[in-house]
PDB file of C-alpha atoms in Angstrom:
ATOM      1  CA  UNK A   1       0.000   0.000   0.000  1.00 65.00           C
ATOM      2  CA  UNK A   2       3.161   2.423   0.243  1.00 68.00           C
ATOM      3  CA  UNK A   3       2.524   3.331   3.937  1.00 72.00           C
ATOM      4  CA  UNK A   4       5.019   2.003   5.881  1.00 73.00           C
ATOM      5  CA  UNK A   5       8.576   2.801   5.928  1.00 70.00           C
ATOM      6  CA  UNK A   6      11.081   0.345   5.240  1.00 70.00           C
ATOM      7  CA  UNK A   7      14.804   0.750   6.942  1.00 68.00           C
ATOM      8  CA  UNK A   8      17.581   0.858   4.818  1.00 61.00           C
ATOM      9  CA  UNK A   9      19.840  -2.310   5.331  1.00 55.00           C
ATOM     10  CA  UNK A  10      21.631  -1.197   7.748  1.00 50.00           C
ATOM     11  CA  UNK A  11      21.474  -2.232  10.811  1.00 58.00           C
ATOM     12  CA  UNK A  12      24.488  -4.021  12.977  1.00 63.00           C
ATOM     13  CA  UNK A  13      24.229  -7.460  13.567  1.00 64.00           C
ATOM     14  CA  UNK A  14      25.325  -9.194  16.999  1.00 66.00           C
ATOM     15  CA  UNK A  15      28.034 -11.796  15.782  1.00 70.00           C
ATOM     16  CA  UNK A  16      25.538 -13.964  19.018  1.00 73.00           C
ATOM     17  CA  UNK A  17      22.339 -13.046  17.197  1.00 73.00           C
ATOM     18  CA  UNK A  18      20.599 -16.263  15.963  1.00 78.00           C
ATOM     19  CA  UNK A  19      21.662 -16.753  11.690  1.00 78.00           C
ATOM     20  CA  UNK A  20      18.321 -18.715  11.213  1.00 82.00           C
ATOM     21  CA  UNK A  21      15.945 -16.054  12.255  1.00 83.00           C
ATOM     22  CA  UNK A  22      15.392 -13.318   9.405  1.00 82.00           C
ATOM     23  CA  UNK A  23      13.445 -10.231   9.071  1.00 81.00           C
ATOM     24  CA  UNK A  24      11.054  -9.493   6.400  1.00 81.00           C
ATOM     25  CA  UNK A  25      11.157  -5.801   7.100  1.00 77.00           C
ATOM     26  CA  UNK A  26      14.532  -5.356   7.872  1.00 77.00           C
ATOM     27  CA  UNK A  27      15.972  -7.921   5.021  1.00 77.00           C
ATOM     28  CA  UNK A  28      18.234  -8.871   7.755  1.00 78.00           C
ATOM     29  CA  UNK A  29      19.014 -12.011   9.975  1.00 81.00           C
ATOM     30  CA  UNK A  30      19.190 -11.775  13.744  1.00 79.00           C
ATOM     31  CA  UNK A  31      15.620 -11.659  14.260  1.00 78.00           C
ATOM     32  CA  UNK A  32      12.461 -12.159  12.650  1.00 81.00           C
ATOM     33  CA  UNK A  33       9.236 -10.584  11.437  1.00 83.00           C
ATOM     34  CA  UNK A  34       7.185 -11.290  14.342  1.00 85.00           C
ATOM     35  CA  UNK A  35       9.814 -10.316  16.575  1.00 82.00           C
ATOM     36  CA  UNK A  36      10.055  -6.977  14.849  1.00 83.00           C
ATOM     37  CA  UNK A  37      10.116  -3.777  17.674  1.00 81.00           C
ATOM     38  CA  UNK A  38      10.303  -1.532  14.540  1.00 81.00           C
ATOM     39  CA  UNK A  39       7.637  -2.636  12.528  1.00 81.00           C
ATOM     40  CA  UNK A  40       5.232  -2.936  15.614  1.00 84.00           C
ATOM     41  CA  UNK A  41       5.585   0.507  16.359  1.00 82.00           C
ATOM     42  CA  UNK A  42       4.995   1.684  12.729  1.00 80.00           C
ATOM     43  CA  UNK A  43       1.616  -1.089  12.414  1.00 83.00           C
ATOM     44  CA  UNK A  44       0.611   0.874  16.073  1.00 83.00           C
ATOM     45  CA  UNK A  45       1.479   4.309  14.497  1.00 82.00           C
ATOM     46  CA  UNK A  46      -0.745   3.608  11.271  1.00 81.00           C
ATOM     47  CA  UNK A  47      -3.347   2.139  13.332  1.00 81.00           C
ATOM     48  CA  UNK A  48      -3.941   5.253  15.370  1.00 81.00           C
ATOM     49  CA  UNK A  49      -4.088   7.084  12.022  1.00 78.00           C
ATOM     50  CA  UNK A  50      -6.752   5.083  11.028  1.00 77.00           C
ATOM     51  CA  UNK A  51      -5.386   2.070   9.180  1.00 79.00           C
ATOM     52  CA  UNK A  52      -6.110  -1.045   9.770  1.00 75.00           C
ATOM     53  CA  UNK A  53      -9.322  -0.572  12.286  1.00 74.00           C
ATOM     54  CA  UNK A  54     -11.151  -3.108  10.451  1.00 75.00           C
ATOM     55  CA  UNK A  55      -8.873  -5.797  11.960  1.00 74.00           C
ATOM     56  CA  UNK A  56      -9.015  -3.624  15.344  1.00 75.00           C
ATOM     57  CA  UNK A  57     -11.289  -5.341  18.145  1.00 72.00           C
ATOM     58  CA  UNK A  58     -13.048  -2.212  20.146  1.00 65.00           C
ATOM     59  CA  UNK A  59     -14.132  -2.465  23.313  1.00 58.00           C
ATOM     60  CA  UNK A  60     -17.803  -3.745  23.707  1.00 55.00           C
ATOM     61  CA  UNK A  61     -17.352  -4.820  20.542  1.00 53.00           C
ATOM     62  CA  UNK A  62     -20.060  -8.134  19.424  1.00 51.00           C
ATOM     63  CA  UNK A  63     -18.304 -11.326  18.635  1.00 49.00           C
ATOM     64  CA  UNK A  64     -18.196 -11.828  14.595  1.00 48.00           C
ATOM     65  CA  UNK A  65     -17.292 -14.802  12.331  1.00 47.00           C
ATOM     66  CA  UNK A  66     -13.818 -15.009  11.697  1.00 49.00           C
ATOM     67  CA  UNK A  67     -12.072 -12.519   9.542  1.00 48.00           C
ATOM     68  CA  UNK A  68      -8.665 -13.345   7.569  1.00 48.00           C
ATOM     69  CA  UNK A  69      -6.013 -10.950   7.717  1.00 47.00           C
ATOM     70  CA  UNK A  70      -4.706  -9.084   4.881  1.00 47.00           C
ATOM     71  CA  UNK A  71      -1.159 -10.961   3.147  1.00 45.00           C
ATOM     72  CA  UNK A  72       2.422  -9.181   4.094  1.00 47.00           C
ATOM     73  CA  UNK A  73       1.313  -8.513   7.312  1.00 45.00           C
ATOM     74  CA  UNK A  74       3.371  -9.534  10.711  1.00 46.00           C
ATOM     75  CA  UNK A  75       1.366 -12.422  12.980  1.00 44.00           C
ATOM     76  CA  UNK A  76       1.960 -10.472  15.891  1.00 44.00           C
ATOM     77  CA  UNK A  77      -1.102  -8.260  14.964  1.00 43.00           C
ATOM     78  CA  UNK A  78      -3.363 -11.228  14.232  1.00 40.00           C
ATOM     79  CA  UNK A  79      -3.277 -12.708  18.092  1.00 40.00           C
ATOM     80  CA  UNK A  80      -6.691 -14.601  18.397  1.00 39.00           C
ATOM     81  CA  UNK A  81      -8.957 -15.308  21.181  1.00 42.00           C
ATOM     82  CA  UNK A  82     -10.811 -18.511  21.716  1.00 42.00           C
ATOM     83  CA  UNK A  83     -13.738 -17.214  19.327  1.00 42.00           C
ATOM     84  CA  UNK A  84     -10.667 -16.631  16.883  1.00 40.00           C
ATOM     85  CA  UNK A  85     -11.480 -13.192  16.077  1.00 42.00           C
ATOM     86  CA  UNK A  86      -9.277 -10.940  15.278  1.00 42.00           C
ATOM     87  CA  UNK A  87      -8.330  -8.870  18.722  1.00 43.00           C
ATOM     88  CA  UNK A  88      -6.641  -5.355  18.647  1.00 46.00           C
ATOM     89  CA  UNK A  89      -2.565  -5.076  18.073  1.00 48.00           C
ATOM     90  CA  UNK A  90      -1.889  -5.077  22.009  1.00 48.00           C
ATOM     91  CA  UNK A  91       1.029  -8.341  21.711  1.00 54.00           C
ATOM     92  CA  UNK A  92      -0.946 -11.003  22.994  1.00 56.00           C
ATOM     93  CA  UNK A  93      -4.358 -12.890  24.659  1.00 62.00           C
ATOM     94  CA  UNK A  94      -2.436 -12.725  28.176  1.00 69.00           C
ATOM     95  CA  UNK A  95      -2.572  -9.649  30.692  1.00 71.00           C
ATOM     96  CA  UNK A  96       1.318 -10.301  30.655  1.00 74.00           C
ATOM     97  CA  UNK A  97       1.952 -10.220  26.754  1.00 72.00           C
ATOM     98  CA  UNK A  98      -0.201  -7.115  26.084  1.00 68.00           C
ATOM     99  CA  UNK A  99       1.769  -5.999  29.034  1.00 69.00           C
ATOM    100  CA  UNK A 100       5.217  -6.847  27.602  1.00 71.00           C
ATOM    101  CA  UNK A 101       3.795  -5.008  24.326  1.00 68.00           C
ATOM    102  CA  UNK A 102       3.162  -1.763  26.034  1.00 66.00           C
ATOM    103  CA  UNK A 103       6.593  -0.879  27.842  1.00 66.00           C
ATOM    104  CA  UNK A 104       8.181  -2.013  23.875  1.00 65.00           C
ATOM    105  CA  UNK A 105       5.866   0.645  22.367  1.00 62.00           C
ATOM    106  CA  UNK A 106       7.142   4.395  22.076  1.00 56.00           C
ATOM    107  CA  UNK A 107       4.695   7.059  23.040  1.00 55.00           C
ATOM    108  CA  UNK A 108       5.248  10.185  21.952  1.00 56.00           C
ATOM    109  CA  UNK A 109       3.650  13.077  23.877  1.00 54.00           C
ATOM    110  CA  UNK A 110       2.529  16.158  21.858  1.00 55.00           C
ATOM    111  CA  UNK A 111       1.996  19.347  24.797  1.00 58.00           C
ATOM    112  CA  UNK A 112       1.177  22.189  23.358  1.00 60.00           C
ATOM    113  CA  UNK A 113       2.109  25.689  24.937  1.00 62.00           C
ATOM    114  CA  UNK A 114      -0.286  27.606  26.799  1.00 67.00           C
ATOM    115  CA  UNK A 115      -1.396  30.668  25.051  1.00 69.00           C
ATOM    116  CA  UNK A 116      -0.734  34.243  26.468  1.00 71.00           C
ATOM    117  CA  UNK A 117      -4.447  35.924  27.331  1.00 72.00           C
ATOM    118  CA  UNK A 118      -5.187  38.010  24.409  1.00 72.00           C
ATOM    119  CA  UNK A 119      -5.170  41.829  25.444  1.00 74.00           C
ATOM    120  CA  UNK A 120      -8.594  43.324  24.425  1.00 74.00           C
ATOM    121  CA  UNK A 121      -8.666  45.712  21.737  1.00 73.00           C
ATOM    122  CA  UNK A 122     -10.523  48.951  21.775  1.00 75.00           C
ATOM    123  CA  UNK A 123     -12.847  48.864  18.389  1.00 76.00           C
ATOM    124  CA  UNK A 124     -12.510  51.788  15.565  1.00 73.00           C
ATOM    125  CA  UNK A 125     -15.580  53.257  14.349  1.00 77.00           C
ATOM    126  CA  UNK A 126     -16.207  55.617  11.992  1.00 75.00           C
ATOM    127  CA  UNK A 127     -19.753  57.573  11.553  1.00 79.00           C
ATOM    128  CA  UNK A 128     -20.925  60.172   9.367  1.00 80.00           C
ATOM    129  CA  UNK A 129     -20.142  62.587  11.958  1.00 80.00           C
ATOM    130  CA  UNK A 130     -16.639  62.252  10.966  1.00 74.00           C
ATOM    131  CA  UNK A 131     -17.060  62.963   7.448  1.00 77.00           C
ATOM    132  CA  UNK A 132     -14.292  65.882   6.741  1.00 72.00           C
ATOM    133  CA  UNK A 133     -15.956  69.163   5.475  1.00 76.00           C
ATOM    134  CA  UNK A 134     -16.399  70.139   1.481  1.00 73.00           C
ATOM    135  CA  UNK A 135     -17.505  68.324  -0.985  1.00 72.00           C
ATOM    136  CA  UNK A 136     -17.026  63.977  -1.309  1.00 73.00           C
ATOM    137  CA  UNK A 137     -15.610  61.725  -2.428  1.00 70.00           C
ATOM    138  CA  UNK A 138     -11.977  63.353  -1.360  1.00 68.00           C
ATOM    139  CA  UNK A 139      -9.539  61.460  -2.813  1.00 71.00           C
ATOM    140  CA  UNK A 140      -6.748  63.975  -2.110  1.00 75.00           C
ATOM    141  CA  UNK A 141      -3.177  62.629  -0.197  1.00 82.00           C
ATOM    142  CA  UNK A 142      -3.452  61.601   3.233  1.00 86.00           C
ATOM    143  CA  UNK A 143      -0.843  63.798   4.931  1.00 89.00           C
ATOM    144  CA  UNK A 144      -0.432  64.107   8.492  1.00 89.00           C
ATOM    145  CA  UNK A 145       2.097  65.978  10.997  1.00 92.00           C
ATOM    146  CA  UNK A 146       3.941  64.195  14.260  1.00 93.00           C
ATOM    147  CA  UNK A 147       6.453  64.656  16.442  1.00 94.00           C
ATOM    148  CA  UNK A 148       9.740  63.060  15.649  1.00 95.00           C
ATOM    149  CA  UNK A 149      12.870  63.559  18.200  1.00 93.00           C
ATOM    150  CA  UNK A 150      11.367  66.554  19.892  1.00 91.00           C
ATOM    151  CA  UNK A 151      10.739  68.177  16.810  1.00 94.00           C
ATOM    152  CA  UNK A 152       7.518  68.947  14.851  1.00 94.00           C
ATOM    153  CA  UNK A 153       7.803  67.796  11.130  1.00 95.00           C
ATOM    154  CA  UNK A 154       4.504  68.560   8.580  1.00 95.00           C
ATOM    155  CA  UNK A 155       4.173  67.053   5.305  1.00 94.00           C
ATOM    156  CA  UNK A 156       4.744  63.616   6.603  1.00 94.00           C
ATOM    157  CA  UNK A 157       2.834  61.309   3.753  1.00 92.00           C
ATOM    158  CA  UNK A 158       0.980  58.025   5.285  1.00 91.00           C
ATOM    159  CA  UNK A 159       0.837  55.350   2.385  1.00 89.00           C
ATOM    160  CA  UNK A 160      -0.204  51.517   3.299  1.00 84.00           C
ATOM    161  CA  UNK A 161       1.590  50.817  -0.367  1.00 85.00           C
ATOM    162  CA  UNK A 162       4.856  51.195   1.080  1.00 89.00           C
ATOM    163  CA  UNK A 163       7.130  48.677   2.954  1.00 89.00           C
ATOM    164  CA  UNK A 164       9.440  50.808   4.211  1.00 92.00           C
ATOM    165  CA  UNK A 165       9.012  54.377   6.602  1.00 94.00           C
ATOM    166  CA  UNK A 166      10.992  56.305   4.022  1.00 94.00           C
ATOM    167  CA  UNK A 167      12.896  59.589   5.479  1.00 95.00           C
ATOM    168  CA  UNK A 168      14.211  62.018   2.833  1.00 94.00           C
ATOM    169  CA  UNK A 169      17.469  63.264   3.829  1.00 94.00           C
ATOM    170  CA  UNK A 170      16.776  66.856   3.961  1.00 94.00           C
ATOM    171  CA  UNK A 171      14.365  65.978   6.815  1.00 94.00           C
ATOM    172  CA  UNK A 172      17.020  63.936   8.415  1.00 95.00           C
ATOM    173  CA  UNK A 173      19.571  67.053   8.405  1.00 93.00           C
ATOM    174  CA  UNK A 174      16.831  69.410   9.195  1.00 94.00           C
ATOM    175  CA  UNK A 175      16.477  67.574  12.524  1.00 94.00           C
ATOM    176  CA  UNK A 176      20.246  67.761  13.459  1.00 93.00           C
ATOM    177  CA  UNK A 177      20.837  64.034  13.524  1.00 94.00           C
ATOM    178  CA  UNK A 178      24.574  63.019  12.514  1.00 93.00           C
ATOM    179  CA  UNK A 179      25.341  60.965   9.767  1.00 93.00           C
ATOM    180  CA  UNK A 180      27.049  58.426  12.095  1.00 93.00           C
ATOM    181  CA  UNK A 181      23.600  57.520  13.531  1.00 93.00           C
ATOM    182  CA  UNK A 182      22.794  55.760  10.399  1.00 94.00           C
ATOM    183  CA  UNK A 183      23.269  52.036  10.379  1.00 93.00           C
ATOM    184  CA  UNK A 184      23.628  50.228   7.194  1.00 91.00           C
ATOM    185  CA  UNK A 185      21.500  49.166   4.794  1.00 89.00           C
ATOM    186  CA  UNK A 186      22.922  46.784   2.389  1.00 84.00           C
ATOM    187  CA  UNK A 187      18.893  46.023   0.266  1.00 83.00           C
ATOM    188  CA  UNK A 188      18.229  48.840  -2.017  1.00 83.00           C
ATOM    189  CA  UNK A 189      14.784  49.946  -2.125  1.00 84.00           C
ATOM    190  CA  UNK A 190      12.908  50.089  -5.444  1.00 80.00           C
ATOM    191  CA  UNK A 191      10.616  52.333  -6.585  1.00 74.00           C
ATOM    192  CA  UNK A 192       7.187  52.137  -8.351  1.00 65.00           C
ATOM    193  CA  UNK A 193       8.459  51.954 -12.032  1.00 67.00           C
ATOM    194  CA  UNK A 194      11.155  49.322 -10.854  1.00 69.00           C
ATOM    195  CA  UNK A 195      14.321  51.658 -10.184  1.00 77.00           C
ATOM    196  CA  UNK A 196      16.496  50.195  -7.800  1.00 82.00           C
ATOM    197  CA  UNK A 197      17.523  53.557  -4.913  1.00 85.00           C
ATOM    198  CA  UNK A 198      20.829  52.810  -2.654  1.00 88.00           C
ATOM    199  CA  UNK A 199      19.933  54.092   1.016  1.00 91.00           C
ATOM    200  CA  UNK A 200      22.012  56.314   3.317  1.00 93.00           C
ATOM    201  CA  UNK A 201      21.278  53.661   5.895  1.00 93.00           C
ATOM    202  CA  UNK A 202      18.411  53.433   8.883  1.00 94.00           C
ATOM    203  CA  UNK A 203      18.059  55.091  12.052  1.00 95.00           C
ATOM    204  CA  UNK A 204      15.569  54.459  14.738  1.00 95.00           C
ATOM    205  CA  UNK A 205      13.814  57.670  16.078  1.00 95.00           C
ATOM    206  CA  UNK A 206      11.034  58.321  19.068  1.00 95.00           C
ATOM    207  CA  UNK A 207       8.077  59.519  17.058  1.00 95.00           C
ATOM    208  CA  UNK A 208       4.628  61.076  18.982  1.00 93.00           C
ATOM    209  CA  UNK A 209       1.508  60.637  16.650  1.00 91.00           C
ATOM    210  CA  UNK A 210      -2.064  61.634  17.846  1.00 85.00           C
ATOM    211  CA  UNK A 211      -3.627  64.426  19.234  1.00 82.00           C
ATOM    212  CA  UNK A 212      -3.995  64.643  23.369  1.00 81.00           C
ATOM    213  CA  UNK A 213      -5.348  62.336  25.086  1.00 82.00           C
ATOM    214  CA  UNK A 214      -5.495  60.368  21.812  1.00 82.00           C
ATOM    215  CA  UNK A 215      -1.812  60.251  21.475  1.00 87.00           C
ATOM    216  CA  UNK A 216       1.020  57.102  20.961  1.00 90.00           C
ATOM    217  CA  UNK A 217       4.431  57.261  21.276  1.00 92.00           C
ATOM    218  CA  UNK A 218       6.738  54.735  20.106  1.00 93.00           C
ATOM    219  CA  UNK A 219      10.001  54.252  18.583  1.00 95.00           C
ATOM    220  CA  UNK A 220      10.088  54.144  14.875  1.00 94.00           C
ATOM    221  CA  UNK A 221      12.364  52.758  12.192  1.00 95.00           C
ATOM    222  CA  UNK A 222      13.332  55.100   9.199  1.00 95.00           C
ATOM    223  CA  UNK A 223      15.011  54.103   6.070  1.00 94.00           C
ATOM    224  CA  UNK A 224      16.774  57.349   4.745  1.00 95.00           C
ATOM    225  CA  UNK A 225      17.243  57.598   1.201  1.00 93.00           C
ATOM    226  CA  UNK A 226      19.162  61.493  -0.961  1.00 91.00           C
ATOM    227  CA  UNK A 227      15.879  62.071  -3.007  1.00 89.00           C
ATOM    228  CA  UNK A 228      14.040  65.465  -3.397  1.00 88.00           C
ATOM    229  CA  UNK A 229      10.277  65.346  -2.223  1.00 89.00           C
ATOM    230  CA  UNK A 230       7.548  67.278  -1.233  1.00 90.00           C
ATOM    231  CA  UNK A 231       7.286  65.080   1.519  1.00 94.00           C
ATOM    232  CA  UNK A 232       9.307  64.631   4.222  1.00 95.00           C
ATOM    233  CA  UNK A 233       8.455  61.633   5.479  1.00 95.00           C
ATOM    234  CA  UNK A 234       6.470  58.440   4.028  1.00 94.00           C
ATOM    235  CA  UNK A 235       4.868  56.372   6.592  1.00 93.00           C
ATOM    236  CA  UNK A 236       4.484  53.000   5.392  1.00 92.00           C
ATOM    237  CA  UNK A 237       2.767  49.619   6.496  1.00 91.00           C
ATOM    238  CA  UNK A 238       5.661  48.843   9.574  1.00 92.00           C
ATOM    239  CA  UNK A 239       4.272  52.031  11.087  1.00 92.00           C
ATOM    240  CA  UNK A 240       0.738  51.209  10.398  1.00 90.00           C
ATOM    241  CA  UNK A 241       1.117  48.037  11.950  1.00 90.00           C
ATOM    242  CA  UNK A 242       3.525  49.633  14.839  1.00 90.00           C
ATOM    243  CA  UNK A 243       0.738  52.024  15.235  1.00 88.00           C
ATOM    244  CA  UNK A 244      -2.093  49.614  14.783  1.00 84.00           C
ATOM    245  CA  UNK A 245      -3.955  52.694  12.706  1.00 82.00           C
ATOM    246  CA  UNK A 246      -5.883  51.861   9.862  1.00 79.00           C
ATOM    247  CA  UNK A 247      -6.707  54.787   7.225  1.00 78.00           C
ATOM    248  CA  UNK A 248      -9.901  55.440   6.100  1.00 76.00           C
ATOM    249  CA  UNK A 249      -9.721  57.367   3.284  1.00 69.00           C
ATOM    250  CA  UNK A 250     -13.251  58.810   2.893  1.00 71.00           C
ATOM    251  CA  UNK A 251     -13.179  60.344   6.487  1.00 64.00           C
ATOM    252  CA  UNK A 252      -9.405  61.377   5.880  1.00 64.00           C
ATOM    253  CA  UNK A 253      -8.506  59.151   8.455  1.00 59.00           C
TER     254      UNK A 253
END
């Protein structure tokens, strides 16, 4: 059937081990089939996947006429009780084989790690009440102003299209950061028409977004790149997400 997984040939033989006994799944001498630790655990692992449950006695189970087990398989899983039907793959009729059978049998424990309580998240709404003044649909630039290392910087452009915070490097001189805050950036960044930009490097920056008491403050990565803009800034999904905003563009949002 292609289910189970035969070992390569290579297992060490004990110069002691009996020459006359030989193993159908192993293709080796030293032992045989029934005797197999191996296979039993792979027949006990397919069974609990749901092989084989035809052949599997369940408990409370109403006695049956006899059923014949499938060729190729080991007689260790066809043990018989005095009805001689087929009983499940637990070793043996005796207490002591199924017994013996359970402490050769690895079980493997899966635990799974407790999850952290989730922290409960204030819901955004937006109602007509919020609708910006003039006439709709605006479809104008989202452009916002925060505070960025103490200083107040405008024309900062918020664009979910982005994967990077971009900083133009005017705006990075303007707020008297030294060039040897920059840490390297070895990716260039490529544009919308496919044009491949080398960076001045990154810096990390505390930024304050929001209007009091609505405020956040956080510390925000910039990649700075020697373009001219009439932006200063673009804010791009990592600060969205950093932020956990959303924009809404019909309420300018």
């Amino acid at each position: 059937m292609g289910i189970v997984q035969f070992p390569p040939e290579c297992m060490k033989v004990s110069p002691n081990a009996d020459q006359s006994k030989y193993c159908r799944f192993h293709r080796q001498v030293g032992h045989d089939t029934d005797e197999c630790n191996v296979l039993k655990c792979q027949i006990e692992e397919l069974i609990q996947r749901g092989y084989f449950r035809q052949f599997v006695k369940q408990s409370g189970q109403q006695k049956s006429g006899q059923q014949q087990p499938p060729r190729n398989l080991p007689k260790n899983v066809w043990k018989k009780d005095d009805s001689s039907e087929p009983s499940s793959s637990s070793g043996g009729d005796t207490q002591a084989d199924r017994k013996k059978w359970s402490r050769q049998l690895y079980v493997g424990e899966v635990v799974s790690l407790p999850r952290g309580k989730k922290q409960r998240r204030e819901a955004i709404t937006f109602s007509d009440d919020d609708l910006p003044e003039g006439p709709l649909p605006d479809r104008d630039e989202l452009v916002i102003k925060m505070e960025i290392n103490d200083s107040i910087v405008h024309r900062i452009l918020v664009d979910n299209g982005s994967s990077v915070n971009v900083m133009y490097y005017d705006a990075f001189t303007k707020l008297g950061l030294p060039r040897n805050q920059l840490k390297e950036v070895r990716t260039p960044l490529s544009g919308f028409t496919g044009d491949s930009i080398e960076t001045e490097g990154s810096v990390v920056l505390p930024v304050e977004i929001g209007a009091s008491p609505n405020t956040s403050k956080i510390n925000m990565e910039f990649i700075v790149v020697k373009l001219i803009c009439a932006h200063n800034i673009i804010l791009g999904r990592p600060a969205l997400e950093d932020l956990k905003a959303i924009i809404l563009m019909e309420h300018r949002a």
